[in-house]
Each structure stands twice: as structure tokens, then as C-alpha cells.
mmCIF file of C-alpha atoms in Angstrom:
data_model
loop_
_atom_site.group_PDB
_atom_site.id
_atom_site.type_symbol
_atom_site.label_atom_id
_atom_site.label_comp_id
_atom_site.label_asym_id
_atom_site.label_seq_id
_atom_site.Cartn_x
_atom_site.Cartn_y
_atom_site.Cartn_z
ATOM 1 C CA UNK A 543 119.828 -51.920 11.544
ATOM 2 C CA UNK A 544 118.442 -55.104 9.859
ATOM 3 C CA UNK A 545 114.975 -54.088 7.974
ATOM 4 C CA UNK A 546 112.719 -56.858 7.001
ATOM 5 C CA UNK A 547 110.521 -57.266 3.791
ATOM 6 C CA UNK A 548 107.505 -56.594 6.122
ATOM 7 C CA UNK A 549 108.766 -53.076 7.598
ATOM 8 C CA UNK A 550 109.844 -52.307 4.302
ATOM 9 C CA UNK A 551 106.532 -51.669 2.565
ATOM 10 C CA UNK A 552 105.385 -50.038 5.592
ATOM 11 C CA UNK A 553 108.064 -46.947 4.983
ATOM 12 C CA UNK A 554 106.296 -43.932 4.037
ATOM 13 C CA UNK A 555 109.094 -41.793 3.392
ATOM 14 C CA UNK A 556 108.839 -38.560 0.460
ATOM 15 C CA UNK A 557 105.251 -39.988 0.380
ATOM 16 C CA UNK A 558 101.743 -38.241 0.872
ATOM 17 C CA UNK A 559 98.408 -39.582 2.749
ATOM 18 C CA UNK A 560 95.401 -38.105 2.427
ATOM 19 C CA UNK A 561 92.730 -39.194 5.557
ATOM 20 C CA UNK A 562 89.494 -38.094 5.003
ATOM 21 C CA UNK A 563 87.438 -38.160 8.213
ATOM 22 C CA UNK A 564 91.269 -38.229 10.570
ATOM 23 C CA UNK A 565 90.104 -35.300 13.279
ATOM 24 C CA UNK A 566 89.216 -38.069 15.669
ATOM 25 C CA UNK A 567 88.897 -41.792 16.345
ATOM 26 C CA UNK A 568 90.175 -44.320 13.677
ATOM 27 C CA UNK A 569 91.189 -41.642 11.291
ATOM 28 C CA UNK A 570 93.001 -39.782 13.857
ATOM 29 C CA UNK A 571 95.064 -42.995 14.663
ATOM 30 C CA UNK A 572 95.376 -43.694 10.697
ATOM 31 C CA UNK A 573 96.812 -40.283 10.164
ATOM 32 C CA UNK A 574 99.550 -40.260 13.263
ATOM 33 C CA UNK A 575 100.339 -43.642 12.241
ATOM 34 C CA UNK A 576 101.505 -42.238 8.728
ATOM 35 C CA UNK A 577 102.972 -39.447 10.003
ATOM 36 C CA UNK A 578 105.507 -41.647 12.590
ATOM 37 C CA UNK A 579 106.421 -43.702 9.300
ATOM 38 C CA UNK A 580 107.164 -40.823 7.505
ATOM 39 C CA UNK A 581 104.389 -39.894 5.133
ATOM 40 C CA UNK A 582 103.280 -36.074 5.064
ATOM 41 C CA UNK A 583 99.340 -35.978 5.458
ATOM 42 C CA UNK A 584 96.196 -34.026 4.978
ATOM 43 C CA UNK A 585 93.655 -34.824 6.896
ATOM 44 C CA UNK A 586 89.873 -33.710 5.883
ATOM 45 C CA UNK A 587 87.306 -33.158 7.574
ATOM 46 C CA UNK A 588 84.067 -31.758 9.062
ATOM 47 C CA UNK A 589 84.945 -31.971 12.913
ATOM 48 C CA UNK A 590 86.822 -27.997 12.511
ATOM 49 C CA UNK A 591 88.128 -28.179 15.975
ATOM 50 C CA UNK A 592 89.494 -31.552 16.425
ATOM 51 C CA UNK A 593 91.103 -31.025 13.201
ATOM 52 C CA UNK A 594 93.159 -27.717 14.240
ATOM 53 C CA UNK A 595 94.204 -29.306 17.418
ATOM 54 C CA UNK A 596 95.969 -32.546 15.090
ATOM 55 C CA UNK A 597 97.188 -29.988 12.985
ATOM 56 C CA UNK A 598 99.429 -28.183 15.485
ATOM 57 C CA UNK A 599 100.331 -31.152 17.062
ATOM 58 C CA UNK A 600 101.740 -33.077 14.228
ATOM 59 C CA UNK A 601 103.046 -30.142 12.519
ATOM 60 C CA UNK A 602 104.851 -29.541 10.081
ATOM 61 C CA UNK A 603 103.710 -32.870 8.576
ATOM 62 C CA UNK A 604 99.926 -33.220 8.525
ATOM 63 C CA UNK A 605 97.703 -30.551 7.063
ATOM 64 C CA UNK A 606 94.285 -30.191 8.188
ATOM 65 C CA UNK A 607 91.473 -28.915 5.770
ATOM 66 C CA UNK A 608 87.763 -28.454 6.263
ATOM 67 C CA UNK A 609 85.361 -30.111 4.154
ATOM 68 C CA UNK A 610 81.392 -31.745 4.187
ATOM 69 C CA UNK A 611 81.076 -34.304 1.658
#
């Protein structure tokens, strides 16, 4: 497999994103995103719900905590 410069600096391997705001909508999308790269995440946020369902579903490499800012 040929990777170019581009996909390079997109690799996210062995690191860590943290999404505040990913339960839902663009955060939700920014968080997955980093996850199918390779990135662990943690995701805060208010919306407590939302945020347990990403949780389980991208587990074991997003974390979900609750927060209000």
C-alpha cells in the first residue's frame, strides 16, 4: 500500500482527541472520524444520553464524560 504525504498527516495512530460538544451533530462526526483513523477519544459533553449511546458504540476507543461549561 502506497501512502501519500496527504494521508500521512491524517494518521492518528497511539494518539488522543479530545471533542468537546461530540454527543451529536458535527462533533459526533469529528469524533468517529478520529476514531476510524486511529486516535482514542473523549468526548465531553452536556447532551448525557447521546453521549452514552457514542460511547458503547465506538468502544473501546472513545470515552464519553459529562460536563457544562
Amino acid at each position: 500500500m502506497i501512502v501519500t504525504a496527504s494521508e500521512e498527516r491524517w494518521r492518528s495512530h497511539g494518539k488522543v482527541a479530545v471533542v468537546t460538544g461530540g454527543s451529536r451533530g458535527i462533533g459526533e462526526a469529528t469524533a468517529r472520524l478520529f476514531v476510524w483513523h486511529g486516535a482514542r477519544v473523549v468526548v465531553a459533553d452536556v447532551e448525557d444520553i447521546a453521549g452514552e449511546h457514542l460511547a458503547a458504540s465506538l468502544s473501546p476507543s472513545l470515552f464519553w464524560s459529562g460536563c457544562s461549561t
